[in-house]
Amino acid sequence: MVVVRVLVIGSGGREHALLLGLKRDPSVDDLHAAPGNAGTAAVATNHAVDVASREAVVELAQRIKPDLVVIGPEVPLVLGVADALREAGFPTFGPSAAAAQIEGSKAFAKDVMAAAGVRTARAEVVDNPADLDAALDRFGPTWVVKDDGLAAGKGVVVTADRAAARAHAADCLEHGHPVLLESFLDGPEVSLFCLVDGEDVVPLLPAQDHKRVGDGDQGPNTGGMGAYTPLPWLPEGSVEQIVDEVVRPVAVELASRGTPFSGLLYAGLAMGAEGPAVVEFNCRFGDPETQAVLELLESPLGATLHAVATGSLADLPTLRWHDGAAVVVVLAAENYPGTPRTGDTITGATGEGLLHAGTKIDRDGDVVSAGGRVLGIVGRGADLRAARAQAYERLAAVRLPGSHFRTDIGLAAEEGRISL
């Protein structure tokens, strides 16, 4: 089926990357974004809509009549926006609210993994401050403390400092959020995106995110400061192993519960000595890995996502990929991952490889910062070294007061310092 008009829900770099990928698909000729950002306005019609409102999103879809709706962020998925769109008759890429709990509730994800026999960290849910200290004593010497809910990638603290672990847990509990304590999983991390339609699974290229704010993986966790793909250090056959041991069993388990997954299932994994173990699941394209992975996708993106949305993933031709590597480096606003400084004018934010995340156009027509992660700068080359060089060359032309970025995205892999 020809995909003519596509509506992409979301406002970040992931959505800008999705729109650019859709624009390259000859079957797509009309793009819409809700709400979009300053960058998406150049390739799509932006619509000011509350993406967490089922009614508002359905009303927009009824106005523009898309042949496909692609939901980028986790919040509308967990709130059931995909359900509402499907009920209204629109082919939608993104799981139901019930299936999206694989990200929306870490305790739910643990229960699914236990039933599916998937390796993951030992975990314990704490919902009462009086139980916290005794629970912390059962973990360590490295503590992993997670907010049991959506936290935009910043609800996790991994630390050897018990006091820091306790402070994060106590803060979550104080705000009415249960916390998940986990044993620490060793080994390099892998992000694997998989198209999932019930029990059918098609993997994309593996990527690696850089979560810490500073070079050398220093400082607090963020939503992601950069990523690269493919992974030269990942042994051949690893993707198939992850699909067979992790993703497909989870997909089968969700289907057996009457909540089949349809969309993009993201597995964040630690590749340890005993094989892959799940760190987390996301119910959507990860950000910023999407920006790098889609840069190398040769197959038409619109037709690919439409196949999932219409239950025909099993009939999709084998995905084609460009040779080489891709890297994305995130330019962040001053004080990110704390409360970011916004409203600063950005210059040089146009051209190839410049993906807008936290931006908007002000009253004077200038592009200004409007979030913590402001831009994603993508480089592509014959290998990781060339891709990194292009990304940082493009980044050098951008100016944003007080901004910061990591200088070592993909560097350890380029230098051969990552191994299993």
CSV table of N, CA and C in Angstrom, one decimal, residues 174-335:
chain,number,residue,atom,x,y,z
A,174,GLU,N,9.6,10.2,48.2
A,174,GLU,CA,9.0,11.5,48.7
A,174,GLU,C,8.0,12.0,47.8
A,175,HIS,N,8.2,11.8,46.4
A,175,HIS,CA,7.3,12.3,45.4
A,175,HIS,C,6.3,11.2,45.0
A,176,GLY,N,6.2,10.2,45.9
A,176,GLY,CA,5.1,9.2,45.7
A,176,GLY,C,5.4,8.1,44.6
A,177,HIS,N,6.7,8.0,44.2
A,177,HIS,CA,7.1,7.1,43.2
A,177,HIS,C,7.8,5.9,43.9
A,178,PRO,N,7.4,4.6,43.7
A,178,PRO,CA,8.1,3.5,44.2
A,178,PRO,C,9.5,3.5,43.5
A,179,VAL,N,10.5,2.8,44.1
A,179,VAL,CA,11.8,2.7,43.5
A,179,VAL,C,12.1,1.2,43.3
A,180,LEU,N,13.0,1.0,42.3
A,180,LEU,CA,13.4,-0.3,42.0
A,180,LEU,C,14.9,-0.4,42.3
A,181,LEU,N,15.4,-1.2,43.2
A,181,LEU,CA,16.8,-1.5,43.5
A,181,LEU,C,17.2,-2.7,42.6
A,182,GLU,N,18.3,-2.6,42.0
A,182,GLU,CA,18.8,-3.6,41.1
A,182,GLU,C,20.3,-4.0,41.4
A,183,SER,N,20.6,-5.2,41.1
A,183,SER,CA,22.0,-5.6,41.2
A,183,SER,C,22.7,-5.0,39.9
A,184,PHE,N,24.0,-4.7,40.0
A,184,PHE,CA,24.7,-4.0,38.9
A,184,PHE,C,25.1,-5.1,37.9
A,185,LEU,N,24.8,-4.8,36.6
A,185,LEU,CA,25.1,-5.7,35.5
A,185,LEU,C,26.4,-5.2,34.9
A,186,ASP,N,27.4,-6.0,34.8
A,186,ASP,CA,28.7,-5.6,34.2
A,186,ASP,C,28.7,-5.9,32.7
A,187,GLY,N,29.6,-5.3,32.0
A,187,GLY,CA,29.8,-5.5,30.6
A,187,GLY,C,29.4,-4.3,29.8
A,188,PRO,N,29.9,-4.2,28.5
A,188,PRO,CA,29.5,-3.0,27.7
A,188,PRO,C,28.0,-3.1,27.3
A,189,GLU,N,27.4,-1.9,27.2
A,189,GLU,CA,26.0,-1.8,26.9
A,189,GLU,C,25.7,-1.8,25.4
A,190,VAL,N,24.6,-2.3,25.0
A,190,VAL,CA,24.1,-2.4,23.6
A,190,VAL,C,22.6,-1.9,23.6
A,191,SER,N,22.3,-1.1,22.7
A,191,SER,CA,20.9,-0.7,22.4
A,191,SER,C,20.5,-1.4,21.1
A,192,LEU,N,19.5,-2.3,21.2
A,192,LEU,CA,19.0,-3.0,20.0
A,192,LEU,C,17.5,-2.6,19.8
A,193,PHE,N,17.2,-2.0,18.7
A,193,PHE,CA,15.8,-1.7,18.3
A,193,PHE,C,15.3,-2.8,17.5
A,194,CYS,N,14.1,-3.2,17.8
A,194,CYS,CA,13.4,-4.3,17.0
A,194,CYS,C,12.0,-3.9,16.6
A,195,LEU,N,11.7,-4.0,15.4
A,195,LEU,CA,10.3,-3.9,14.9
A,195,LEU,C,9.6,-5.1,15.4
A,196,VAL,N,8.5,-4.9,16.1
A,196,VAL,CA,7.7,-6.1,16.6
A,196,VAL,C,6.3,-6.0,16.3
A,197,ASP,N,5.7,-7.1,15.8
A,197,ASP,CA,4.3,-7.2,15.4
A,197,ASP,C,3.8,-8.5,15.9
A,198,GLY,N,3.3,-8.5,17.2
A,198,GLY,CA,2.9,-9.7,17.8
A,198,GLY,C,4.1,-10.5,18.2
A,199,GLU,N,4.3,-11.7,17.5
A,199,GLU,CA,5.4,-12.6,17.7
A,199,GLU,C,6.5,-12.4,16.6
A,200,ASP,N,6.3,-11.6,15.7
A,200,ASP,CA,7.2,-11.3,14.6
A,200,ASP,C,8.2,-10.2,15.0
A,201,VAL,N,9.5,-10.5,14.8
A,201,VAL,CA,10.5,-9.6,15.3
A,201,VAL,C,11.5,-9.4,14.2
A,202,VAL,N,11.8,-8.1,13.9
A,202,VAL,CA,12.9,-7.7,12.9
A,202,VAL,C,13.8,-6.7,13.5
A,203,PRO,N,15.1,-7.1,13.8
A,203,PRO,CA,16.0,-6.2,14.4
A,203,PRO,C,16.6,-5.1,13.5
A,204,LEU,N,16.9,-4.0,14.0
A,204,LEU,CA,17.6,-2.9,13.3
A,204,LEU,C,19.1,-3.1,13.7
A,205,LEU,N,19.9,-2.1,13.3
A,205,LEU,CA,21.3,-2.2,13.7
A,205,LEU,C,21.5,-1.9,15.1
A,206,PRO,N,22.5,-2.6,15.8
A,206,PRO,CA,22.8,-2.3,17.2
A,206,PRO,C,23.5,-1.0,17.3
A,207,ALA,N,23.3,-0.3,18.4
A,207,ALA,CA,23.9,1.0,18.7
A,207,ALA,C,24.4,1.0,20.1
A,208,GLN,N,25.2,2.0,20.4
A,208,GLN,CA,25.6,2.2,21.8
A,208,GLN,C,25.4,3.7,22.2
A,209,ASP,N,24.6,3.9,23.3
A,209,ASP,CA,24.4,5.2,23.8
A,209,ASP,C,25.5,5.6,24.8
A,210,HIS,N,25.6,6.9,25.0
A,210,HIS,CA,26.5,7.5,26.1
A,210,HIS,C,25.6,8.3,27.0
A,211,LYS,N,25.3,7.7,28.2
A,211,LYS,CA,24.3,8.2,29.1
A,211,LYS,C,24.9,9.3,30.0
A,212,ARG,N,26.1,9.2,30.4
A,212,ARG,CA,26.7,10.2,31.4
A,212,ARG,C,26.9,11.5,30.7
A,213,VAL,N,26.9,12.6,31.5
A,213,VAL,CA,26.9,13.9,30.9
A,213,VAL,C,28.3,14.2,30.4
A,214,GLY,N,29.4,13.7,31.0
A,214,GLY,CA,30.7,14.1,30.8
A,214,GLY,C,31.6,13.1,30.1
A,215,ASP,N,32.7,13.6,29.5
A,215,ASP,CA,33.7,12.7,28.8
A,215,ASP,C,34.1,11.6,29.8
A,216,GLY,N,34.4,10.4,29.3
A,216,GLY,CA,34.9,9.3,30.1
A,216,GLY,C,33.8,8.8,31.0
A,217,ASP,N,32.5,9.0,30.6
A,217,ASP,CA,31.4,8.5,31.4
A,217,ASP,C,31.4,9.0,32.8
A,218,GLN,N,31.6,10.3,32.9
A,218,GLN,CA,31.6,11.0,34.2
A,218,GLN,C,30.4,11.8,34.4
A,219,GLY,N,30.0,12.0,35.6
A,219,GLY,CA,28.8,12.9,35.9
A,219,GLY,C,27.5,12.1,35.9
A,220,PRO,N,26.4,12.9,36.1
A,220,PRO,CA,25.1,12.2,36.2
A,220,PRO,C,24.6,11.7,34.9
A,221,ASN,N,23.6,10.8,35.1
A,221,ASN,CA,22.9,10.2,33.9
A,221,ASN,C,22.1,11.3,33.2
A,222,THR,N,21.9,11.2,31.9
A,222,THR,CA,21.1,12.1,31.1
A,222,THR,C,20.2,11.2,30.2
A,223,GLY,N,19.5,11.9,29.4
A,223,GLY,CA,18.7,11.2,28.4
A,223,GLY,C,19.5,10.6,27.3
A,224,GLY,N,20.8,10.9,27.2
A,224,GLY,CA,21.7,10.4,26.2
A,224,GLY,C,22.5,11.6,25.6
A,225,MET,N,23.8,11.5,25.6
A,225,MET,CA,24.6,12.6,25.0
A,225,MET,C,25.2,12.2,23.7
A,226,GLY,N,24.9,11.1,23.1
A,226,GLY,CA,25.4,10.7,21.8
A,226,GLY,C,25.4,9.2,21.6
A,227,ALA,N,25.5,8.8,20.4
A,227,ALA,CA,25.5,7.3,20.1
A,227,ALA,C,26.2,7.1,18.8
A,228,TYR,N,26.4,5.8,18.5
A,228,TYR,CA,27.0,5.4,17.3
A,228,TYR,C,26.5,4.0,16.9
A,229,THR,N,26.6,3.7,15.6
A,229,THR,CA,26.3,2.4,15.0
A,229,THR,C,27.1,2.2,13.8
A,230,PRO,N,27.4,0.9,13.4
A,230,PRO,CA,27.2,-0.3,14.2
A,230,PRO,C,28.3,-0.4,15.2
A,231,LEU,N,28.4,-1.6,15.9
A,231,LEU,CA,29.4,-1.7,17.0
A,231,LEU,C,30.5,-2.7,16.5
A,232,PRO,N,31.6,-2.2,16.2
A,232,PRO,CA,32.7,-3.0,15.7
A,232,PRO,C,33.2,-4.1,16.6
A,233,TRP,N,32.9,-3.9,17.9
A,233,TRP,CA,33.4,-4.8,18.9
A,233,TRP,C,32.4,-5.9,19.2
A,234,LEU,N,31.2,-5.8,18.7
A,234,LEU,CA,30.2,-6.8,19.0
A,234,LEU,C,30.3,-8.1,18.1
A,235,PRO,N,30.5,-9.2,18.7
A,235,PRO,CA,30.8,-10.4,18.0
A,235,PRO,C,29.7,-10.8,17.0
A,236,GLU,N,30.0,-11.4,15.9
A,236,GLU,CA,29.1,-11.8,14.9
A,236,GLU,C,28.1,-12.8,15.5
A,237,GLY,N,26.8,-12.6,15.2
A,237,GLY,CA,25.8,-13.5,15.7
A,237,GLY,C,25.1,-12.9,17.0
A,238,SER,N,25.7,-11.8,17.5
A,238,SER,CA,25.1,-11.3,18.8
A,238,SER,C,23.7,-10.7,18.6
A,239,VAL,N,23.4,-10.1,17.5
A,239,VAL,CA,22.1,-9.6,17.3
A,239,VAL,C,21.1,-10.7,17.3
A,240,GLU,N,21.4,-11.8,16.6
A,240,GLU,CA,20.5,-12.9,16.5
A,240,GLU,C,20.3,-13.6,17.9
A,241,GLN,N,21.4,-13.6,18.7
A,241,GLN,CA,21.3,-14.1,20.1
A,241,GLN,C,20.4,-13.3,20.9
A,242,ILE,N,20.5,-11.9,20.8
A,242,ILE,CA,19.6,-11.0,21.6
A,242,ILE,C,18.2,-11.2,21.2
A,243,VAL,N,17.9,-11.3,19.9
A,243,VAL,CA,16.6,-11.6,19.4
A,243,VAL,C,16.0,-12.9,20.0
A,244,ASP,N,16.8,-13.9,19.9
A,244,ASP,CA,16.4,-15.3,20.3
A,244,ASP,C,16.2,-15.4,21.8
A,245,GLU,N,17.1,-14.8,22.6
A,245,GLU,CA,17.1,-14.9,24.0
A,245,GLU,C,16.4,-13.9,24.8
A,246,VAL,N,16.1,-12.7,24.1
A,246,VAL,CA,15.6,-11.6,24.9
A,246,VAL,C,14.3,-11.1,24.2
A,247,VAL,N,14.4,-10.6,23.0
A,247,VAL,CA,13.3,-9.8,22.4
A,247,VAL,C,12.1,-10.7,22.0
A,248,ARG,N,12.4,-11.8,21.3
A,248,ARG,CA,11.3,-12.7,20.9
A,248,ARG,C,10.6,-13.3,22.1
A,249,PRO,N,11.3,-13.8,23.1
A,249,PRO,CA,10.6,-14.4,24.3
A,249,PRO,C,9.7,-13.3,25.0
A,250,VAL,N,10.1,-12.1,25.0
A,250,VAL,CA,9.3,-11.0,25.7
A,250,VAL,C,8.1,-10.8,24.8
A,251,ALA,N,8.3,-10.7,23.4
A,251,ALA,CA,7.2,-10.5,22.5
A,251,ALA,C,6.1,-11.6,22.7
A,252,VAL,N,6.6,-12.8,22.8
A,252,VAL,CA,5.7,-14.0,22.9
A,252,VAL,C,4.9,-13.9,24.2
A,253,GLU,N,5.6,-13.5,25.3
A,253,GLU,CA,5.0,-13.4,26.6
A,253,GLU,C,3.9,-12.4,26.6
A,254,LEU,N,4.2,-11.2,26.0
A,254,LEU,CA,3.2,-10.1,26.0
A,254,LEU,C,2.0,-10.6,25.2
A,255,ALA,N,2.2,-11.3,24.1
A,255,ALA,CA,1.1,-11.8,23.3
A,255,ALA,C,0.3,-12.8,24.0
A,256,SER,N,1.0,-13.6,24.8
A,256,SER,CA,0.2,-14.7,25.6
A,256,SER,C,-0.6,-14.1,26.7
A,257,ARG,N,-0.3,-12.8,27.1
A,257,ARG,CA,-1.1,-12.1,28.1
A,257,ARG,C,-2.3,-11.4,27.5
A,258,GLY,N,-2.4,-11.4,26.2
A,258,GLY,CA,-3.5,-10.7,25.5
A,258,GLY,C,-3.1,-9.3,25.3
A,259,THR,N,-1.8,-8.9,25.4
A,259,THR,CA,-1.4,-7.5,25.2
A,259,THR,C,-0.2,-7.5,24.1
A,260,PRO,N,-0.5,-8.0,22.9
A,260,PRO,CA,0.6,-8.1,21.9
A,260,PRO,C,1.2,-6.7,21.7
A,261,PHE,N,2.5,-6.7,21.4
A,261,PHE,CA,3.3,-5.5,21.2
A,261,PHE,C,3.3,-5.2,19.7
A,262,SER,N,3.0,-4.0,19.3
A,262,SER,CA,3.1,-3.5,17.9
A,262,SER,C,3.8,-2.2,17.9
A,263,GLY,N,5.0,-2.2,17.3
A,263,GLY,CA,5.8,-1.0,17.2
A,263,GLY,C,7.2,-1.3,17.3
A,264,LEU,N,7.9,-0.4,18.1
A,264,LEU,CA,9.4,-0.5,18.2
A,264,LEU,C,9.7,-0.9,19.7
A,265,LEU,N,10.3,-2.1,19.9
A,265,LEU,CA,10.7,-2.5,21.2
A,265,LEU,C,12.2,-2.4,21.3
A,266,TYR,N,12.6,-1.6,22.3
A,266,TYR,CA,14.0,-1.2,22.5
A,266,TYR,C,14.5,-2.0,23.7
A,267,ALA,N,15.6,-2.8,23.4
A,267,ALA,CA,16.2,-3.5,24.5
A,267,ALA,C,17.5,-2.9,24.8
A,268,GLY,N,17.7,-2.4,26.0
A,268,GLY,CA,19.0,-1.9,26.5
A,268,GLY,C,19.6,-3.1,27.3
A,269,LEU,N,20.8,-3.5,26.9
A,269,LEU,CA,21.4,-4.7,27.4
A,269,LEU,C,22.8,-4.5,27.9
A,270,ALA,N,23.2,-5.3,28.8
A,270,ALA,CA,24.6,-5.4,29.2
A,270,ALA,C,25.1,-6.7,28.7
A,271,MET,N,26.2,-6.7,27.9
A,271,MET,CA,26.8,-7.9,27.3
A,271,MET,C,27.9,-8.4,28.2
A,272,GLY,N,27.4,-9.3,29.2
A,272,GLY,CA,28.4,-9.9,30.2
A,272,GLY,C,28.9,-11.2,29.7
A,273,ALA,N,29.7,-11.8,30.6
A,273,ALA,CA,30.3,-13.1,30.3
A,273,ALA,C,29.3,-14.2,30.1
A,274,GLU,N,28.1,-14.1,30.7
A,274,GLU,CA,27.1,-15.1,30.5
A,274,GLU,C,26.1,-14.8,29.4
A,275,GLY,N,26.4,-13.8,28.6
A,275,GLY,CA,25.5,-13.4,27.5
A,275,GLY,C,24.7,-12.1,27.8
A,276,PRO,N,23.8,-11.8,27.0
A,276,PRO,CA,23.1,-10.5,27.1
A,276,PRO,C,22.1,-10.6,28.3
A,277,ALA,N,22.1,-9.5,29.1
A,277,ALA,CA,21.1,-9.3,30.2
A,277,ALA,C,20.5,-7.9,30.1
A,278,VAL,N,19.2,-7.9,30.3
A,278,VAL,CA,18.4,-6.7,30.1
A,278,VAL,C,18.6,-5.6,31.2
A,279,VAL,N,19.0,-4.4,30.8
A,279,VAL,CA,19.1,-3.3,31.7
A,279,VAL,C,17.7,-2.6,31.8
A,280,GLU,N,17.1,-2.4,30.6
A,280,GLU,CA,15.8,-1.8,30.5
A,280,GLU,C,15.2,-2.1,29.2
A,281,PHE,N,13.9,-1.9,29.1
A,281,PHE,CA,13.1,-1.9,27.9
A,281,PHE,C,12.5,-0.6,27.7
A,282,ASN,N,12.4,-0.1,26.4
A,282,ASN,CA,11.6,1.1,26.1
A,282,ASN,C,10.6,0.6,25.0
A,283,CYS,N,9.5,1.3,25.0
A,283,CYS,CA,8.4,1.0,24.1
A,283,CYS,C,8.4,1.8,22.8
A,284,ARG,N,9.5,2.4,22.5
A,284,ARG,CA,9.6,3.3,21.3
A,284,ARG,C,11.0,3.5,20.9
A,285,PHE,N,11.2,4.2,19.8
A,285,PHE,CA,12.6,4.5,19.3
A,285,PHE,C,13.3,5.2,20.4
A,286,GLY,N,14.6,4.8,20.6
A,286,GLY,CA,15.4,5.5,21.6
A,286,GLY,C,16.0,6.7,21.1
A,287,ASP,N,16.3,7.7,22.0
A,287,ASP,CA,16.9,9.0,21.6
A,287,ASP,C,18.1,9.2,22.4
A,288,PRO,N,19.3,9.2,21.8
A,288,PRO,CA,19.6,9.6,20.5
A,288,PRO,C,20.0,8.5,19.5
A,289,GLU,N,19.9,7.2,19.9
A,289,GLU,CA,20.4,6.2,19.0
A,289,GLU,C,19.6,6.2,17.7
A,290,THR,N,18.4,6.6,17.7
A,290,THR,CA,17.6,6.6,16.5
A,290,THR,C,18.2,7.5,15.4
A,291,GLN,N,18.8,8.6,15.8
A,291,GLN,CA,19.4,9.5,14.8
A,291,GLN,C,20.5,8.8,14.1
A,292,ALA,N,21.3,8.0,14.8
A,292,ALA,CA,22.4,7.3,14.1
A,292,ALA,C,21.9,6.1,13.3
A,293,VAL,N,21.0,5.3,13.8
A,293,VAL,CA,20.5,4.1,13.2
A,293,VAL,C,19.8,4.5,11.9
A,294,LEU,N,18.9,5.5,11.9
A,294,LEU,CA,18.2,5.8,10.7
A,294,LEU,C,19.0,6.4,9.6
A,295,GLU,N,20.2,7.0,10.0
A,295,GLU,CA,21.1,7.6,9.0
A,295,GLU,C,21.6,6.5,8.1
A,296,LEU,N,21.7,5.2,8.6
A,296,LEU,CA,22.2,4.1,7.7
A,296,LEU,C,21.1,3.3,7.1
A,297,LEU,N,19.8,3.6,7.4
A,297,LEU,CA,18.8,2.8,6.8
A,297,LEU,C,18.6,3.1,5.3
A,298,GLU,N,18.6,2.1,4.5
A,298,GLU,CA,18.4,2.3,3.0
A,298,GLU,C,17.0,1.9,2.6
A,299,SER,N,16.4,1.0,3.3
A,299,SER,CA,15.0,0.6,3.0
A,299,SER,C,14.1,1.8,3.2
A,300,PRO,N,12.9,1.9,2.5
A,300,PRO,CA,12.0,3.0,2.7
A,300,PRO,C,11.4,2.9,4.1
A,301,LEU,N,11.5,4.0,4.9
A,301,LEU,CA,11.1,4.0,6.2
A,301,LEU,C,9.5,4.0,6.3
A,302,GLY,N,8.9,4.8,5.5
A,302,GLY,CA,7.4,4.8,5.6
A,302,GLY,C,6.8,3.5,5.3
A,303,ALA,N,7.2,2.7,4.3
A,303,ALA,CA,6.7,1.4,4.1
A,303,ALA,C,7.0,0.5,5.2
A,304,THR,N,8.2,0.6,5.8
A,304,THR,CA,8.6,-0.3,6.9
A,304,THR,C,7.7,-0.1,8.1
A,305,LEU,N,7.5,1.2,8.5
A,305,LEU,CA,6.7,1.4,9.7
A,305,LEU,C,5.2,1.1,9.4
A,306,HIS,N,4.8,1.3,8.2
A,306,HIS,CA,3.4,1.0,7.8
A,306,HIS,C,3.1,-0.5,7.9
A,307,ALA,N,4.1,-1.3,7.5
A,307,ALA,CA,4.0,-2.8,7.6
A,307,ALA,C,3.7,-3.2,9.1
A,308,VAL,N,4.4,-2.6,10.0
A,308,VAL,CA,4.2,-2.9,11.4
A,308,VAL,C,2.8,-2.4,11.8
A,309,ALA,N,2.4,-1.2,11.5
A,309,ALA,CA,1.2,-0.6,11.9
A,309,ALA,C,-0.1,-1.4,11.3
A,310,THR,N,0.1,-2.1,10.2
A,310,THR,CA,-1.0,-2.8,9.6
A,310,THR,C,-0.9,-4.3,9.8
A,311,GLY,N,0.0,-4.7,10.6
A,311,GLY,CA,0.1,-6.2,10.9
A,311,GLY,C,0.7,-7.0,9.8
A,312,SER,N,1.5,-6.4,9.0
A,312,SER,CA,2.1,-7.2,7.9
A,312,SER,C,3.6,-7.2,7.9
A,313,LEU,N,4.2,-7.1,9.1
A,313,LEU,CA,5.7,-7.1,9.3
A,313,LEU,C,6.2,-8.4,8.7
A,314,ALA,N,5.5,-9.5,8.8
A,314,ALA,CA,6.1,-10.8,8.3
A,314,ALA,C,6.3,-10.8,6.8
A,315,ASP,N,5.6,-9.9,6.1
A,315,ASP,CA,5.7,-9.8,4.6
A,315,ASP,C,6.7,-8.8,4.2
A,316,LEU,N,7.4,-8.1,5.2
A,316,LEU,CA,8.3,-7.0,4.8
A,316,LEU,C,9.6,-7.6,4.2
A,317,PRO,N,10.0,-7.0,3.1
A,317,PRO,CA,11.3,-7.5,2.5
A,317,PRO,C,12.5,-7.3,3.5
A,318,THR,N,13.5,-8.0,3.4
A,318,THR,CA,14.7,-7.9,4.3
A,318,THR,C,15.2,-6.4,4.3
A,319,LEU,N,15.4,-5.9,5.4
A,319,LEU,CA,15.9,-4.5,5.5
A,319,LEU,C,17.3,-4.3,4.8
A,320,ARG,N,17.5,-3.2,4.2
A,320,ARG,CA,18.8,-2.9,3.5
A,320,ARG,C,19.4,-1.7,4.3
A,321,TRP,N,20.7,-1.8,4.4
A,321,TRP,CA,21.5,-0.8,5.2
A,321,TRP,C,22.7,-0.3,4.4
A,322,HIS,N,23.0,1.0,4.5
A,322,HIS,CA,24.2,1.5,3.9
A,322,HIS,C,25.4,1.0,4.6
A,323,ASP,N,26.5,0.9,3.9
A,323,ASP,CA,27.8,0.5,4.5
A,323,ASP,C,28.3,1.7,5.4
A,324,GLY,N,29.3,1.4,6.2
A,324,GLY,CA,29.9,2.4,7.0
A,324,GLY,C,29.3,2.5,8.4
A,325,ALA,N,29.5,3.7,9.0
A,325,ALA,CA,29.1,4.0,10.4
A,325,ALA,C,28.5,5.3,10.5
A,326,ALA,N,27.7,5.5,11.5
A,326,ALA,CA,27.1,6.8,11.8
A,326,ALA,C,27.2,7.2,13.3
A,327,VAL,N,27.4,8.4,13.6
A,327,VAL,CA,27.6,8.9,14.9
A,327,VAL,C,26.7,10.1,15.1
A,328,VAL,N,26.1,10.3,16.3
A,328,VAL,CA,25.3,11.5,16.6
A,328,VAL,C,25.9,12.0,17.9
A,329,VAL,N,26.2,13.3,18.0
A,329,VAL,CA,26.7,14.0,19.2
A,329,VAL,C,25.6,15.0,19.6
A,330,VAL,N,25.2,15.0,20.8
A,330,VAL,CA,24.2,15.9,21.4
A,330,VAL,C,24.8,17.2,21.9
A,331,LEU,N,24.3,18.3,21.4
A,331,LEU,CA,24.6,19.6,22.0
A,331,LEU,C,23.6,20.0,23.0
A,332,ALA,N,24.0,20.1,24.3
A,332,ALA,CA,23.1,20.3,25.4
A,332,ALA,C,23.2,21.8,25.9
A,333,ALA,N,22.1,22.2,26.4
A,333,ALA,CA,22.0,23.6,27.0
A,333,ALA,C,22.7,23.7,28.3
A,334,GLU,N,23.1,24.9,28.7
A,334,GLU,CA,23.8,25.1,29.9
A,334,GLU,C,23.0,24.6,31.1
A,335,ASN,N,23.6,23.8,32.0
A,335,ASN,CA,23.1,23.3,33.2
A,335,ASN,C,22.4,21.9,33.0
